[in-house]
Coordinates of C-alpha atoms and ligand atoms in Angstrom, one line a residue:
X1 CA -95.1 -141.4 107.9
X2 CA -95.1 -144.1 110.3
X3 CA -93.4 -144.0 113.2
X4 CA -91.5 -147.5 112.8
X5 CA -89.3 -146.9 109.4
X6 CA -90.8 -149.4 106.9
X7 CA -87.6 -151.8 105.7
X8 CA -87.2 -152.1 101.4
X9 CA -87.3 -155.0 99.5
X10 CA -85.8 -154.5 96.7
X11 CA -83.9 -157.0 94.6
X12 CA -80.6 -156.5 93.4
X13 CA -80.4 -156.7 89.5
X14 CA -78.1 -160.0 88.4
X15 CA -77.0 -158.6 85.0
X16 CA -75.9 -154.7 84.5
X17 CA -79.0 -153.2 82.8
X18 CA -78.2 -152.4 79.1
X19 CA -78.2 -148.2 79.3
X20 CA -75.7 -148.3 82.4
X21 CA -73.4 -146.6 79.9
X22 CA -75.3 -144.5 78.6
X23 CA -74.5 -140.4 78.9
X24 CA -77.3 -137.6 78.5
X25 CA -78.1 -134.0 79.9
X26 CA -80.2 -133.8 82.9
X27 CA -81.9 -131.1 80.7
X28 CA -82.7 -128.5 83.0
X29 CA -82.8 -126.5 79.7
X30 CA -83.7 -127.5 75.8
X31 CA -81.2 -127.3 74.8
X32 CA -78.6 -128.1 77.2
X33 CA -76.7 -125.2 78.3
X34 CA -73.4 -126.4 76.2
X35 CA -75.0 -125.3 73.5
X36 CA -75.6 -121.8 74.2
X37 CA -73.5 -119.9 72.1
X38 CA -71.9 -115.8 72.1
X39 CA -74.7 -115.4 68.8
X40 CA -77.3 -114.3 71.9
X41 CA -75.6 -111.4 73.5
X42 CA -76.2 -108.2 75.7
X43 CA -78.5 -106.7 73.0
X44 CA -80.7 -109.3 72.4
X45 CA -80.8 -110.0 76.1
X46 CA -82.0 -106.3 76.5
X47 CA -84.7 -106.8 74.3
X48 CA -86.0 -109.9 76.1
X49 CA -86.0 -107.5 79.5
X50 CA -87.6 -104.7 77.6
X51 CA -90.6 -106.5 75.8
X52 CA -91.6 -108.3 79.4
X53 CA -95.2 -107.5 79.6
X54 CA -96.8 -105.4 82.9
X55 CA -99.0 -108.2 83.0
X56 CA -96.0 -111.0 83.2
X57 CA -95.0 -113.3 86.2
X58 CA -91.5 -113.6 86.8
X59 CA -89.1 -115.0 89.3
X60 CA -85.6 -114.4 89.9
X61 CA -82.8 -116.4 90.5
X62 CA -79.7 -115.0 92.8
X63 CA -76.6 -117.0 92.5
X64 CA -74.1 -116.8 95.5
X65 CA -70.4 -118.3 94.2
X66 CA -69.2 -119.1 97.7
X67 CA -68.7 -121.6 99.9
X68 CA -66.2 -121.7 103.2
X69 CA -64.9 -125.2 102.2
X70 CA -65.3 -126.6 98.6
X71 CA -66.6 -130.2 99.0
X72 CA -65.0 -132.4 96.5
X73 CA -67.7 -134.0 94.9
X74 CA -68.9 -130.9 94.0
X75 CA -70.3 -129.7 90.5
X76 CA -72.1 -126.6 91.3
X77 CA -70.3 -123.1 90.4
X78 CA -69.1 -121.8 93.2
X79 CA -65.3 -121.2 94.7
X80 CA -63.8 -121.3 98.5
X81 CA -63.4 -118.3 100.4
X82 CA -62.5 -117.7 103.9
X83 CA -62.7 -113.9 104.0
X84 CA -65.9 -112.0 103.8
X85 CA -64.3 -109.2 101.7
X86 CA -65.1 -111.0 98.1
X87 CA -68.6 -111.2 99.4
X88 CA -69.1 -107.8 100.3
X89 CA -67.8 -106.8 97.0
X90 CA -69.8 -109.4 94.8
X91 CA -72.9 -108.7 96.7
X92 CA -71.8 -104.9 95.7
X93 CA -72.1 -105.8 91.4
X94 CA -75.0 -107.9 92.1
X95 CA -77.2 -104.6 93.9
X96 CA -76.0 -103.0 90.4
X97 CA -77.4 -105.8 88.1
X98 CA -80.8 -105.9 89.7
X99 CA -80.7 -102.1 89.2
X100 CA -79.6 -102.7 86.0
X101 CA -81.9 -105.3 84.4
X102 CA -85.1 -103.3 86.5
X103 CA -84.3 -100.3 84.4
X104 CA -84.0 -102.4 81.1
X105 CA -87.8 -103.9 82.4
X106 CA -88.9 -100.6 83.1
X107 CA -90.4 -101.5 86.2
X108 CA -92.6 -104.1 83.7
X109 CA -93.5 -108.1 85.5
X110 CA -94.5 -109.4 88.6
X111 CA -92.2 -110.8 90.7
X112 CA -93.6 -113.6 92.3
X113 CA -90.9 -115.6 93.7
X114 CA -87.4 -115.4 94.8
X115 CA -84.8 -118.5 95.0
X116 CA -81.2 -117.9 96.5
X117 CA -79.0 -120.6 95.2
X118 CA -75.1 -121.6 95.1
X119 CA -73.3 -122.2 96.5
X120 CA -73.7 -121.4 99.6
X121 CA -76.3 -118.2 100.0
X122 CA -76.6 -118.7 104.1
X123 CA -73.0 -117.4 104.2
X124 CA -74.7 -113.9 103.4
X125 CA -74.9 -111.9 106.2
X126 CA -78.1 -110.1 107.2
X127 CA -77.2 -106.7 106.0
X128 CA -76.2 -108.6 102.3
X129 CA -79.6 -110.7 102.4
X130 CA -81.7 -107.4 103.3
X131 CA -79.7 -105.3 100.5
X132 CA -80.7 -107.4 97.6
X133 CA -84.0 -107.9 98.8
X134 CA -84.7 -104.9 98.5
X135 CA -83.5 -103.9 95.2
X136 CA -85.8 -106.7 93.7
X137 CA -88.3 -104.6 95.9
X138 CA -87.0 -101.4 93.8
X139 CA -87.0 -103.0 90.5
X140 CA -90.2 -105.2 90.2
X141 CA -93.5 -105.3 91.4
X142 CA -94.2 -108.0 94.2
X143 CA -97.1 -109.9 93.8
X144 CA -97.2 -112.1 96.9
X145 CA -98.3 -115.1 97.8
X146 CA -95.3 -116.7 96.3
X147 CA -92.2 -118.8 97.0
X148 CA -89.1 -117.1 99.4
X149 CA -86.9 -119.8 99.5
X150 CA -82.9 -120.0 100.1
X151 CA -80.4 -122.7 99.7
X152 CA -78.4 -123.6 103.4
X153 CA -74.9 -125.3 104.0
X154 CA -75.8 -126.2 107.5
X155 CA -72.0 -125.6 108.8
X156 CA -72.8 -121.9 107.7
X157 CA -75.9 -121.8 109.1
X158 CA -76.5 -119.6 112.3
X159 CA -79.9 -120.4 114.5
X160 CA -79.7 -116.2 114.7
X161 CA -79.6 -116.7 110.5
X162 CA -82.7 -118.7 110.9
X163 CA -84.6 -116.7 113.2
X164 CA -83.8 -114.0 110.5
X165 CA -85.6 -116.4 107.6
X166 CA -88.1 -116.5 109.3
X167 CA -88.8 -112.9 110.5
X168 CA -88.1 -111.8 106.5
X169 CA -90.8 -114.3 105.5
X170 CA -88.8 -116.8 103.6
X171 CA -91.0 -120.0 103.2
X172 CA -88.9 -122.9 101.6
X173 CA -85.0 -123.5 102.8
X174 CA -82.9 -126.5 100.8
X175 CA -80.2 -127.9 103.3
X176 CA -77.5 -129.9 101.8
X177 CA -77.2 -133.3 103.6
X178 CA -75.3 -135.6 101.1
X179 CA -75.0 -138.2 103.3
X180 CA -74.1 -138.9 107.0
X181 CA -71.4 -141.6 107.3
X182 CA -68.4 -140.1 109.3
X183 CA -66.5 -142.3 106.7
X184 CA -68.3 -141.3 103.6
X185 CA -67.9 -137.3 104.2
X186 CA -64.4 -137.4 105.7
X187 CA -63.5 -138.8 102.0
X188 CA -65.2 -136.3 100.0
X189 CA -64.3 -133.2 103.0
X190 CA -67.3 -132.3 103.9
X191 CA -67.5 -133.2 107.7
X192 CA -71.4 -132.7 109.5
X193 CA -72.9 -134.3 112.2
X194 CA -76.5 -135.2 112.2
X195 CA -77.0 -133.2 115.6
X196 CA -76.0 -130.0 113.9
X197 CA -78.2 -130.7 111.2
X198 CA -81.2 -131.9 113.6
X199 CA -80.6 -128.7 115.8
X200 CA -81.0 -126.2 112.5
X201 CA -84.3 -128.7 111.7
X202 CA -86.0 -127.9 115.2
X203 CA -85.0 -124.3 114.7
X204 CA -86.6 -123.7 111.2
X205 CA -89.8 -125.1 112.1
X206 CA -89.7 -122.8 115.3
X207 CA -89.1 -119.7 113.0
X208 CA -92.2 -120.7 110.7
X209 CA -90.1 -122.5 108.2
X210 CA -91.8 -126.1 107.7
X211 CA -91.1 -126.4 103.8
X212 CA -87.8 -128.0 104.3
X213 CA -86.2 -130.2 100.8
X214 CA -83.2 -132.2 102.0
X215 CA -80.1 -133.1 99.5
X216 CA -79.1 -136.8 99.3
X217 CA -76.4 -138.1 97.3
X218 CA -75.7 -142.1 96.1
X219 CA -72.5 -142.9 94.5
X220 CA -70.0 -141.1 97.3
X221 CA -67.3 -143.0 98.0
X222 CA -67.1 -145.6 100.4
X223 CA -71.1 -145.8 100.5
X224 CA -72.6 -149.5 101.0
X225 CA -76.4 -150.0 101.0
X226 CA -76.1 -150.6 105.0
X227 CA -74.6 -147.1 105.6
X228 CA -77.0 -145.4 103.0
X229 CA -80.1 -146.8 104.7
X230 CA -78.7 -145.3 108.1
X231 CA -78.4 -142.4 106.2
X232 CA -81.5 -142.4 105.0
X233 CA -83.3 -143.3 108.1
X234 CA -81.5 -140.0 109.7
X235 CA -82.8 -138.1 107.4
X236 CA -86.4 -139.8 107.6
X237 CA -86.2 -139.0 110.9
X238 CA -85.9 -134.9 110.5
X239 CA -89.3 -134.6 108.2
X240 CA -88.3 -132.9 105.6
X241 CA -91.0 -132.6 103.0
X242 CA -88.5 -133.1 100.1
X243 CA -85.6 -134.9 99.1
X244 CA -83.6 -134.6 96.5
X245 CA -81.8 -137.9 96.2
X246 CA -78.6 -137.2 93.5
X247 CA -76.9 -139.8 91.5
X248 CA -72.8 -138.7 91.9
X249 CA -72.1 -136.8 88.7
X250 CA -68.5 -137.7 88.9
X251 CA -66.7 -135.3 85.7
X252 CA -63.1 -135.1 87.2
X253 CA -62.6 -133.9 83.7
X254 CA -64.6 -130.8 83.7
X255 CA -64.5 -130.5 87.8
X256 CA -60.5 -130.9 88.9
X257 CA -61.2 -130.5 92.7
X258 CA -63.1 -134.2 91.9
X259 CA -59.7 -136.0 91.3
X260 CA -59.4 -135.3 95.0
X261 CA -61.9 -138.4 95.1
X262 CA -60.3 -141.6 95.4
X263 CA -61.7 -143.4 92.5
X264 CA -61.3 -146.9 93.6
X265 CA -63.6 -146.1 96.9
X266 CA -66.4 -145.6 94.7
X267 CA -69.2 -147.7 94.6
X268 CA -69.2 -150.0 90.8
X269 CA -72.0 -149.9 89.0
X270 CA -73.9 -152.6 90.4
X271 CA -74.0 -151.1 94.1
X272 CA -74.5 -147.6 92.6
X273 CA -77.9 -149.4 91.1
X274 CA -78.3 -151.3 94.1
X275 CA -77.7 -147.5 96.7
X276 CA -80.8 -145.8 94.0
X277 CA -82.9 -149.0 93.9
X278 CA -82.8 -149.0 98.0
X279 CA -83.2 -145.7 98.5
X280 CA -86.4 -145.8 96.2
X281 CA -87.9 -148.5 97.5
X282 CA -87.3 -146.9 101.0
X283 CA -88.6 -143.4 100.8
X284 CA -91.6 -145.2 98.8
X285 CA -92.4 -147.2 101.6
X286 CA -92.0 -144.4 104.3
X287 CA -95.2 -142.3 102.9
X288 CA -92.8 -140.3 99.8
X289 CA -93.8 -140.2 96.3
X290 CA -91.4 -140.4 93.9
X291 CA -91.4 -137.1 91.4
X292 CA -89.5 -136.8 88.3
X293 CA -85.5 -138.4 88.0
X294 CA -84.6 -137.8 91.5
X295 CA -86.9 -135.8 94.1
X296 CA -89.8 -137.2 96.6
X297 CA -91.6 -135.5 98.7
X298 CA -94.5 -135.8 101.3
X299 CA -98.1 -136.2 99.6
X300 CA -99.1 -132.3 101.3
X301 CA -95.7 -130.9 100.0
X302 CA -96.3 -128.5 97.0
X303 CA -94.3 -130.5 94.8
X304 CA -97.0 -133.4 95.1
X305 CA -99.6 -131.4 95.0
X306 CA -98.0 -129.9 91.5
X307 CA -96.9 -132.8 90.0
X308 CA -100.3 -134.4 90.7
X309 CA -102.3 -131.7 88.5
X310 CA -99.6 -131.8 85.7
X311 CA -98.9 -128.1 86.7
X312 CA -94.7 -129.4 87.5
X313 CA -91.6 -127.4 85.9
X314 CA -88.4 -128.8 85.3
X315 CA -85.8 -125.2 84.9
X316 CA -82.5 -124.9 86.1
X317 CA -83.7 -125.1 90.1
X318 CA -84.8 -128.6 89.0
X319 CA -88.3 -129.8 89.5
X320 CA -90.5 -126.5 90.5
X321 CA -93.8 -125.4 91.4
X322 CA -93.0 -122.2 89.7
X323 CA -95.9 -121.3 87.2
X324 CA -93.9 -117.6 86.3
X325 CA -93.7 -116.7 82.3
X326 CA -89.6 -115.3 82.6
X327 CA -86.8 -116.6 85.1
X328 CA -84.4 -113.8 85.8
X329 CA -81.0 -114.8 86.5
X330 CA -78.5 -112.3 88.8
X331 CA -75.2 -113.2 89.8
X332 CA -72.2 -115.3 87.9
X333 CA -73.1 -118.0 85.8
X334 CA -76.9 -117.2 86.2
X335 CA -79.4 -118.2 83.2
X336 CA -82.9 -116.5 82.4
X337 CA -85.2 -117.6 80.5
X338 CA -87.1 -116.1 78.6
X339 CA -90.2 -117.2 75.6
X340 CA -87.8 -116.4 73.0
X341 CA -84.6 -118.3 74.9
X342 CA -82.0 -118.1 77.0
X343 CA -79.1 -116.1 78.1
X344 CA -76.3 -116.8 80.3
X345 CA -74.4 -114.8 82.6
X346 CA -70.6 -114.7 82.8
X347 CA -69.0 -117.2 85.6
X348 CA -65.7 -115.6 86.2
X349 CA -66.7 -113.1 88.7
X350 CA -64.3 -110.4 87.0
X351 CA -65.7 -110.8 83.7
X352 CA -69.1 -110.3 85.1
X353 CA -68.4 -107.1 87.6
X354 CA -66.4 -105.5 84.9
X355 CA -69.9 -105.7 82.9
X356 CA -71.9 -104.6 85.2
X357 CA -69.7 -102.3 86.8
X358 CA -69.5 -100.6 83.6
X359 CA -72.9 -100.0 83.2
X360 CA -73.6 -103.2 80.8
X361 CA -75.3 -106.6 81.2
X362 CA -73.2 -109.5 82.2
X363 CA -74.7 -111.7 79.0
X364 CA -71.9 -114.0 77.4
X365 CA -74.2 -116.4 75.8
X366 CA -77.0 -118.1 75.1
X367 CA -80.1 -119.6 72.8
X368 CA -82.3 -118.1 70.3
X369 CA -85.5 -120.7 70.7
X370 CA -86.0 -122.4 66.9
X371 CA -88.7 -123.6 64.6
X372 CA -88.9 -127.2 66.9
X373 CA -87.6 -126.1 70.0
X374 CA -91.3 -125.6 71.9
X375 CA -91.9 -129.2 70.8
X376 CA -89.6 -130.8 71.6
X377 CA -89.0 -129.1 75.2
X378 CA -92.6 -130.4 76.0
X379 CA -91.6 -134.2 75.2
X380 CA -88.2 -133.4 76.9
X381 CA -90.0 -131.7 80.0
X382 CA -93.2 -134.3 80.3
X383 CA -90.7 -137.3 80.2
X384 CA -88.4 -136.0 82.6
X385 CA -91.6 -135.0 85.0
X386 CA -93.6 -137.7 84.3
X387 CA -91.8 -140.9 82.5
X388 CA -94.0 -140.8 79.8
X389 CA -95.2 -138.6 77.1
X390 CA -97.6 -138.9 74.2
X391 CA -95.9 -138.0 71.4
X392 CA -98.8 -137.5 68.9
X393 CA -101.0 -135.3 71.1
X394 CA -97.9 -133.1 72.4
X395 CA -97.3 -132.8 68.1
X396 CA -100.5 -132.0 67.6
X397 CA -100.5 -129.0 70.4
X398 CA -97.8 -127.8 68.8
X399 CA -98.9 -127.9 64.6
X400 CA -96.0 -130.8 64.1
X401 CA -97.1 -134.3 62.2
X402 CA -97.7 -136.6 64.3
X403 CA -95.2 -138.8 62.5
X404 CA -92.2 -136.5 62.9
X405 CA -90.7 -138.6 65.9
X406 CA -91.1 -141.7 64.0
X407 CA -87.4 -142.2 63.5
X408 CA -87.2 -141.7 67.4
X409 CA -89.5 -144.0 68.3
X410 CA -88.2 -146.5 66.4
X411 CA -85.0 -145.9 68.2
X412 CA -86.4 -146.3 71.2
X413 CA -87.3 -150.0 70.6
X414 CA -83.4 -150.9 70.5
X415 CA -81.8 -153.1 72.7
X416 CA -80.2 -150.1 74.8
X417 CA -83.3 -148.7 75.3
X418 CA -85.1 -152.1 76.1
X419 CA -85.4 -151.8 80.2
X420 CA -85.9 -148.4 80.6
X421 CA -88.6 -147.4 77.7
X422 CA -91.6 -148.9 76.4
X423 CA -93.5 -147.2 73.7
X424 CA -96.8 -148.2 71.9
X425 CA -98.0 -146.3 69.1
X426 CA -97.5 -142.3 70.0
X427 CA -96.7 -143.2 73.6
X428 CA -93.5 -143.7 75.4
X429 CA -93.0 -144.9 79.1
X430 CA -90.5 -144.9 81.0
X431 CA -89.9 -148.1 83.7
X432 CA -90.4 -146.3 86.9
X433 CA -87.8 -148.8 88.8
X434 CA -85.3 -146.4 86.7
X435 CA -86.6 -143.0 87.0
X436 CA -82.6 -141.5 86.5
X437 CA -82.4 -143.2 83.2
X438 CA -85.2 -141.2 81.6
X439 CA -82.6 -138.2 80.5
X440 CA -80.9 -140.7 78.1
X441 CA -84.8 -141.6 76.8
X442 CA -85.1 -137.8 76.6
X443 CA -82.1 -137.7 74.7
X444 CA -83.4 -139.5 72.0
X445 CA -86.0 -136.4 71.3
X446 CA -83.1 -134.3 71.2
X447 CA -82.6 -132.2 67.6
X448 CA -78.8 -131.1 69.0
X449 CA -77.6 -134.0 71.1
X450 CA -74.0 -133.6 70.5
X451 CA -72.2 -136.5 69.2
X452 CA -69.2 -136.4 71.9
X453 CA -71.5 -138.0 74.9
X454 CA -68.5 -137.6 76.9
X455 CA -69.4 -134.1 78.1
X456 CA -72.0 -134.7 80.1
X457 CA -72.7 -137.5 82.9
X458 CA -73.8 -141.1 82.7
X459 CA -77.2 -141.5 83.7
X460 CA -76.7 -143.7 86.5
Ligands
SAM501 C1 -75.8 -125.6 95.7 S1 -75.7 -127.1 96.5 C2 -76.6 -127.0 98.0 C3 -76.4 -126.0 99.1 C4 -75.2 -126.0 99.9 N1 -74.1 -125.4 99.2 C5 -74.9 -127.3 100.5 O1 -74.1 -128.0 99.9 O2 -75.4 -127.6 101.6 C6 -76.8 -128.1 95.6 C7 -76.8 -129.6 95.8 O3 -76.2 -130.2 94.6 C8 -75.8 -131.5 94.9 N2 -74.5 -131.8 94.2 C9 -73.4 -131.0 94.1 N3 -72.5 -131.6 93.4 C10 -73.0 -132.8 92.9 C11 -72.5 -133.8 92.1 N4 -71.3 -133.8 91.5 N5 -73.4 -134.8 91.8 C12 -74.6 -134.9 92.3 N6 -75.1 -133.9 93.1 C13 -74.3 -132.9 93.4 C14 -75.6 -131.6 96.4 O4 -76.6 -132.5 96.9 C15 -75.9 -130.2 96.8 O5 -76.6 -130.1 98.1
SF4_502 S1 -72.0 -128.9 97.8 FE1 -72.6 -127.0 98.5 S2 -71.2 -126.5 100.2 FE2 -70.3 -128.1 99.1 S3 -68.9 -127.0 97.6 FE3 -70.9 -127.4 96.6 S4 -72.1 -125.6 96.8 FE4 -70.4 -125.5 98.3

């Protein structure tokens, strides 16, 4: 990267583009997680664990519900607490769910990386972190090198926390950033200043930690495309060798703490376009390539290197360099997957200790992979990595007709479709300029799109 930040010239788009309304998954799954269903239960999830091969890679997913202050734009699954107490205890049924899903795999797999998501995971103390690292230890095999990684709220994160990363070997940290406008976070409560968050920077790369993704968020109230570019330039200005740059889901409907939001201080449409196309254009210009919907990172981060080689993973994390056959999920709300589906832990946390607690997986749903699913997952998966897939040759990998997608295609050519996709023959392309809107092109492939698009967010 340059040392003078390279200004964007990007052009502000006079009429709204036709899919601005549109609503999709971000399909972090095929299907979507809403359509997981009780039919996939504790047994069937045992007999995923059991029939995991010696010879199989897996990586494991620990899900931390807490968070000292709940920021009101959230959407993750996770709940305020000011006491360490629930911690303690949660981090207590958790030790006893790796026990128990290492007995069901009978010591079978390769662990080969570890993510600790949230939530807030950096408000686990060391004792906590050490505990559950090793059970893992207890239930699987290790087969280093692989990724250690851990996702930090930097108001709950210690530089004696860091130092303690680092010593444990962790190699990738996520730190949420959102954005820096005093204005901007004081109206969605989530105060931070950018010398905290430069002071933790300095520290990780002292502890060894130089794999750093940074979160970004357009759409927050109160943002213009002056004080995002400041924001941006900040954040330019600590490295990292990721960003994850998040359209606002805003679902007030499904996430209440969101009507704290005051709606009329969000940016319209237009500027919302406007915020993405800017920040685009400027990360582009500043030596970042863009990956997938909504991630860019430096041409020596993995991610780059990954998505390069066509050897990039979209899964619940997001985009991932993860090459493992089975994700394990621990904790509430966690989802594995497996080659023959998915399951889904419980998110209450009492409905998933009693479970555990009683000697029982915490399964309460999930997805039985069908006759198309493979299939269609790849098309889902190679547009949403790559904005554009070959229809035919992903049918033929696969034993489908290559014409089985016809009435899709021809979908595609419709007028809400008409600046975001472009197919000829077999082939569909997404317009990079809108990267975010590929899920709604991806939704087109969809065999269970649900007719009520209202459930999930609009693509923009
Ligand atoms: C689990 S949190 C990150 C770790 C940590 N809890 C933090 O906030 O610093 C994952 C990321 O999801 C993003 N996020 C949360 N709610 C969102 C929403 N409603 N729309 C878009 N992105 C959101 C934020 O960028 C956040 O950093
Ligand atoms: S964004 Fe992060 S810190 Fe804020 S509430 Fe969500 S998980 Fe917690």
């Amino acid at each position: 990267m340059s040392s003078t930040l390279a200004a964007p010239s990007f052009e502000t788009p006079e009429k709204p583009p036709t899919w601005l309304g549109l609503q999709a998954p971000r399909y972090t799954s095929y299907p979507s997680a809403q359509h997981f269903h009780a039919g996939v239960n504790a047994d069937l999830h045992a007999s995923w664990l059991t029939s995991i091969r010696k010879d199989q890679t897996v990586s494991a997913y620990v899900h931390i519900p807490f968070c000292r202050e709940l920021c009101w734009f959230c959407g993750c699954h996770t709940k305020m607490t000011y006491r360490d107490e629930p911690i303690e205890k949660y981090v207590r049924v958790l030790l006893g769910e790796i026990a128990l899903i290492g007995k069901h795999a009978a010591g079978k797999g390769k662990l080969k990386q570890i993510h600790f998501g949230g939530g807030s995971p950096s408000l686990l103390n060391e004792s906590q972190l050490m505990s559950i690292l090793y059970a893992l230890a207890s239930a699987f095999e290790f087969a280093p090198p692989g990724e250690l990684a851990i996702e930090l709220d930097p108001r709950t994160t210690s530089e004696e926390k860091i130092a303690f990363y680092g010593s444990l070997g962790f190699t990738r940290v996520s730190m949420g950033i959102q954005d820096f406008d005093p204005k901007v976070q004081k109206a969605v409560n989530r105060i931070q200043s950018f010398e905290m968050v430069a002071g933790l920077m300095k520290r990780l790369h002292e502890a060894g930690i130089h794999q750093i993704n940074t979160d970004l968020i357009y759409g927050l109230p109160y943002q213009t495309v002056t004080s995002f570019e400041h924001t941006l330039k900040q954040t330019l200005s600590l490295t990292p060798s990721r960003i994850a740059l998040f359209s606002y889901a805003h679902v007030p409907h499904m996430k209440k703490h969101q009507r704290l939001i005051d709606e009329h201080a969000l940016p319209d449409d237009r500027t919302k376009l406007t915020l993405y196309r800017m920040a685009t254009e400027f990360l582009l210009a500043n030596g970042y390539t863009a990956i997938g919907i909504d991630h860019f990172a430096r041409a020596d981060d993995s991610l780059t290197v990954a998505a390069n080689s066509h050897r990039m993973r979209r899964n619940f994390q997001g985009y991932v360099t993860d090459t493992t056959d089975i994700l394990l999920g621990f904790g509430t709300s966690a989802i594995s997957q497996f080659p023959g589906g998915y399951t889904q832990n419980y998110s209450a946390t009492h409905e998933y200790s009693k479970r555990i607690e009683a000697g029982q997986l915490a399964t309460c749903r999930g997805w039985k992979a069908g006759a198309q699913d493979s299939f269609r997952k790849e098309i889902i998966d190679t547009l949403m990595c790559y904005m554009e897939a070959d229809i035919g040759q992903i049918a033929a990998k696969h034993g489908q007709d290559a014409n089985i997608c016809a009435r899709e295609l021809t979908l595609l050519q419709e007028c809400a479709y008409s600046d975001i996709a472009h197919t000829k023959g077999n082939l569909v392309q997404i317009a990079t300029p809108y990267r975010m809107a590929s899920r709604a092109v991806a939704a087109v492939f969809d065999q269970y799109q649900l007719p009520d698009s209202a459930q999930y967010s609009r693509v923009s």
